[in-house]
Amino acid sequence: MTRVVPSTDAVECQGSVGRNASGLHSTAMDAFFVETVDLLRRTPAVLRALLLDAPDSWISTPDTPDGWRPKDVVGHLITGEQTDWIARTKLILEEGPARPFERFNRFEMLERDVDASLDELIERFAELRAENLRRLGDLVRNDADLDRRGLHPSLGEVTLRELLATWSVHDLDHVSQIFAGMAGSRDADVGPWKAYLGILLRREDPAAVAG
């Protein structure tokens, strides 16, 4: 198989990449990998467009009454970039299932990021994501690597393909969490139209269906 080689100019300092193959040069790589990287490279731009310079009234509400504010979500994404996705990719490719993954601290950001602004966290996340996509391009050499296995401390054996798919869906999951928090900031303002707004109803009842 053709090795995936990161483009020298595709991944810029702000986390954007070229349109061709998500910033990776490859003629034979599994479409799954290329598409997954393409989605992952979009997330920093989404967060910038949605949250940079947003008024406090839009970003101070959690997604559920006991949930996370947008700042908490971005901090959580940073933790994943620092300790989860690439660390686990390396472990799968270098040691396989012989050594289990380190457990992921989902709440580390709540103390770590107390003094950081949301805008600072977004830029930090963008830097980490750009670097991690470059590292991913160096680590994953061919399609066969996607079927290599590692050992999750709770789930048992998992493949690299499953890890990368989870990384991309994890982004989508938490972006939706940010949308829910922002929508929640207007919960009291929409009046009777709340009955038609599933994003608000699901903050209180995940099974709720808008009228």
Short mmCIF file of C-alpha atoms in Angstrom, two decimals:
data_model
loop_
_atom_site.label_atom_id
_atom_site.label_comp_id
_atom_site.label_asym_id
_atom_site.label_seq_id
_atom_site.Cartn_x
_atom_site.Cartn_y
_atom_site.Cartn_z
CA MET A 1 0.00 0.00 0.00
CA THR A 2 1.04 3.57 -0.58
CA ARG A 3 2.21 5.30 2.54
CA VAL A 4 0.23 8.36 3.61
CA VAL A 5 2.52 11.39 3.59
CA PRO A 6 1.37 14.66 5.17
CA SER A 7 1.36 17.61 2.83
CA THR A 8 4.00 20.16 3.75
CA ASP A 9 1.66 23.06 3.09
CA ALA A 10 -1.83 21.67 3.60
CA VAL A 11 -2.14 21.92 7.36
CA GLU A 12 -1.77 25.56 8.26
CA CYS A 13 -1.21 27.07 11.67
CA GLN A 14 -4.93 27.68 12.05
CA GLY A 15 -5.81 24.07 11.43
CA SER A 16 -7.16 24.36 7.89
CA VAL A 17 -6.00 22.05 5.15
CA GLY A 18 -6.33 21.79 1.40
CA ARG A 19 -9.42 20.33 -0.20
CA ASN A 20 -7.56 17.40 -1.69
CA ALA A 21 -7.57 14.31 0.52
CA SER A 22 -7.86 16.27 3.74
CA GLY A 23 -4.31 17.52 3.59
CA LEU A 24 -2.81 14.04 3.15
CA HIS A 25 -1.09 12.87 -0.02
CA SER A 26 -2.32 9.36 -0.79
CA THR A 27 -3.27 7.48 -3.92
CA ALA A 28 -4.30 4.21 -2.32
CA MET A 29 -5.53 4.94 1.19
CA ASP A 30 -8.90 3.72 2.40
CA ALA A 31 -11.60 6.35 1.76
CA PHE A 32 -12.66 5.95 5.38
CA PHE A 33 -9.35 7.33 6.58
CA VAL A 34 -9.32 10.27 4.17
CA GLU A 35 -12.92 11.20 4.98
CA THR A 36 -12.34 10.88 8.72
CA VAL A 37 -9.34 13.19 8.63
CA ASP A 38 -11.31 15.64 6.50
CA LEU A 39 -14.03 15.83 9.14
CA LEU A 40 -11.52 16.16 11.98
CA ARG A 41 -9.77 19.09 10.30
CA ARG A 42 -13.08 21.02 10.06
CA THR A 43 -13.86 21.13 13.78
CA PRO A 44 -11.55 24.04 14.74
CA ALA A 45 -13.08 26.20 12.01
CA VAL A 46 -16.57 25.32 13.22
CA LEU A 47 -15.68 26.31 16.79
CA ARG A 48 -14.09 29.55 15.65
CA ALA A 49 -17.09 30.54 13.55
CA LEU A 50 -19.54 29.66 16.29
CA LEU A 51 -17.81 30.85 19.45
CA LEU A 52 -15.00 33.36 18.94
CA ASP A 53 -16.03 36.75 20.36
CA ALA A 54 -19.49 35.40 21.19
CA PRO A 55 -21.31 37.41 23.88
CA ASP A 56 -21.40 35.90 27.36
CA SER A 57 -25.16 35.55 27.11
CA TRP A 58 -24.69 32.91 24.39
CA ILE A 59 -21.94 30.86 26.04
CA SER A 60 -22.70 30.78 29.76
CA THR A 61 -25.45 28.14 29.72
CA PRO A 62 -24.75 24.38 29.98
CA ASP A 63 -26.27 21.91 27.55
CA THR A 64 -28.32 20.35 30.37
CA PRO A 65 -29.01 21.65 33.89
CA ASP A 66 -25.99 19.73 35.23
CA GLY A 67 -24.02 19.69 31.97
CA TRP A 68 -21.19 21.58 30.34
CA ARG A 69 -20.90 25.11 29.00
CA PRO A 70 -19.20 25.65 25.63
CA LYS A 71 -15.94 26.47 27.45
CA ASP A 72 -16.07 23.12 29.25
CA VAL A 73 -16.68 21.30 25.99
CA VAL A 74 -13.71 22.92 24.25
CA GLY A 75 -11.54 22.12 27.27
CA HIS A 76 -12.66 18.50 27.09
CA LEU A 77 -11.74 18.37 23.41
CA ILE A 78 -8.29 19.72 24.31
CA THR A 79 -7.79 16.91 26.82
CA GLY A 80 -8.58 14.41 24.09
CA GLU A 81 -5.96 15.97 21.83
CA GLN A 82 -3.37 15.89 24.60
CA THR A 83 -3.89 12.44 26.07
CA ASP A 84 -6.27 10.28 24.07
CA TRP A 85 -6.48 9.96 20.29
CA ILE A 86 -2.87 10.11 19.17
CA ALA A 87 -1.54 8.42 22.30
CA ARG A 88 -3.89 5.50 21.68
CA THR A 89 -3.09 5.40 17.97
CA LYS A 90 0.61 5.09 18.79
CA LEU A 91 -0.09 2.38 21.34
CA ILE A 92 -2.13 0.35 18.85
CA LEU A 93 0.53 0.59 16.17
CA GLU A 94 3.54 0.09 18.42
CA GLU A 95 2.35 -2.40 21.05
CA GLY A 96 -1.01 -3.75 19.93
CA PRO A 97 -3.25 -5.20 22.66
CA ALA A 98 -0.32 -6.12 24.92
CA ARG A 99 -0.64 -2.86 26.85
CA PRO A 100 -4.00 -1.27 27.71
CA PHE A 101 -4.76 2.38 27.03
CA GLU A 102 -4.45 4.87 29.86
CA ARG A 103 -7.84 5.88 31.21
CA PHE A 104 -9.19 9.18 29.92
CA ASN A 105 -9.99 11.90 32.48
CA ARG A 106 -13.19 13.37 31.08
CA PHE A 107 -13.34 16.15 33.67
CA GLU A 108 -9.73 17.36 33.79
CA MET A 109 -10.62 20.68 32.15
CA LEU A 110 -12.92 21.76 34.98
CA GLU A 111 -9.94 22.61 37.21
CA ARG A 112 -7.21 23.03 34.60
CA ASP A 113 -8.98 25.72 32.55
CA VAL A 114 -10.48 27.87 35.29
CA ASP A 115 -8.38 30.91 34.36
CA ALA A 116 -8.45 30.44 30.58
CA SER A 117 -10.83 32.31 28.30
CA LEU A 118 -12.97 30.49 25.76
CA ASP A 119 -11.18 32.24 22.89
CA GLU A 120 -7.80 31.09 24.25
CA LEU A 121 -9.03 27.51 24.51
CA ILE A 122 -10.35 27.51 20.95
CA GLU A 123 -6.97 28.61 19.60
CA ARG A 124 -5.18 26.04 21.75
CA PHE A 125 -7.47 23.32 20.46
CA ALA A 126 -6.88 24.39 16.85
CA GLU A 127 -3.09 24.20 17.33
CA LEU A 128 -3.27 20.75 18.93
CA ARG A 129 -5.63 19.40 16.28
CA ALA A 130 -3.44 20.59 13.41
CA GLU A 131 -0.37 19.00 14.98
CA ASN A 132 -2.21 15.76 15.73
CA LEU A 133 -3.42 15.41 12.15
CA ARG A 134 0.15 15.81 10.98
CA ARG A 135 1.22 13.12 13.43
CA LEU A 136 -1.62 10.86 12.34
CA GLY A 137 -0.42 11.11 8.75
CA ASP A 138 3.02 9.96 9.87
CA LEU A 139 1.71 7.10 11.99
CA VAL A 140 -0.86 5.46 9.70
CA ARG A 141 1.03 3.97 6.76
CA ASN A 142 -1.51 1.78 4.95
CA ASP A 143 -4.99 0.29 5.06
CA ALA A 144 -3.83 -2.70 7.08
CA ASP A 145 -2.98 -0.39 9.98
CA LEU A 146 -6.67 0.43 10.34
CA ASP A 147 -7.37 -3.15 11.39
CA ARG A 148 -4.61 -3.25 14.00
CA ARG A 149 -5.88 -3.76 17.53
CA GLY A 150 -5.39 -2.17 20.92
CA LEU A 151 -6.81 -2.79 24.38
CA HIS A 152 -9.30 -0.39 25.93
CA PRO A 153 -9.43 -0.63 29.75
CA SER A 154 -13.23 -1.00 29.76
CA LEU A 155 -14.26 -2.08 26.25
CA GLY A 156 -11.62 -4.71 25.57
CA GLU A 157 -10.00 -5.06 22.14
CA VAL A 158 -10.72 -2.31 19.63
CA THR A 159 -9.35 -1.53 16.18
CA LEU A 160 -7.65 1.63 14.99
CA ARG A 161 -10.52 2.10 12.53
CA GLU A 162 -12.95 2.11 15.46
CA LEU A 163 -10.78 4.57 17.39
CA LEU A 164 -10.61 7.00 14.47
CA ALA A 165 -14.33 6.73 13.78
CA THR A 166 -14.95 7.45 17.46
CA TRP A 167 -12.65 10.48 17.32
CA SER A 168 -14.71 12.02 14.51
CA VAL A 169 -18.09 11.21 16.04
CA HIS A 170 -16.83 12.48 19.41
CA ASP A 171 -16.31 15.86 17.71
CA LEU A 172 -19.85 15.83 16.35
CA ASP A 173 -21.27 14.77 19.70
CA HIS A 174 -19.65 17.67 21.52
CA VAL A 175 -20.40 20.26 18.85
CA SER A 176 -24.05 19.29 19.27
CA GLN A 177 -23.57 19.79 23.01
CA ILE A 178 -22.37 23.33 22.35
CA PHE A 179 -25.43 24.00 20.18
CA ALA A 180 -27.66 22.74 23.00
CA GLY A 181 -26.05 25.09 25.51
CA MET A 182 -26.38 28.06 23.18
CA ALA A 183 -30.00 27.21 22.49
CA GLY A 184 -30.57 26.86 26.23
CA SER A 185 -29.49 30.45 26.72
CA ARG A 186 -32.71 31.45 24.95
CA ASP A 187 -34.97 28.91 26.64
CA ALA A 188 -36.96 31.54 28.51
CA ASP A 189 -37.17 33.85 25.51
CA VAL A 190 -38.86 31.61 22.95
CA GLY A 191 -42.13 31.46 24.86
CA PRO A 192 -44.73 28.94 23.64
CA TRP A 193 -42.60 28.07 20.59
CA LYS A 194 -40.52 25.88 22.90
CA ALA A 195 -43.02 23.10 22.18
CA TYR A 196 -41.69 23.03 18.60
CA LEU A 197 -37.98 23.24 19.46
CA GLY A 198 -36.56 19.80 20.03
CA ILE A 199 -33.12 21.15 20.93
CA LEU A 200 -34.66 22.81 23.98
CA LEU A 201 -37.00 19.98 24.92
CA ARG A 202 -34.17 17.43 24.85
CA ARG A 203 -32.18 19.44 27.38
CA GLU A 204 -34.72 18.29 29.96
CA ASP A 205 -35.86 14.99 28.42
CA PRO A 206 -33.57 13.24 25.91
CA ALA A 207 -36.55 11.34 24.52
CA ALA A 208 -38.65 14.44 23.91
CA VAL A 209 -40.10 14.97 20.43
CA ALA A 210 -41.02 18.45 19.24
CA GLY A 211 -44.65 19.04 18.33
#
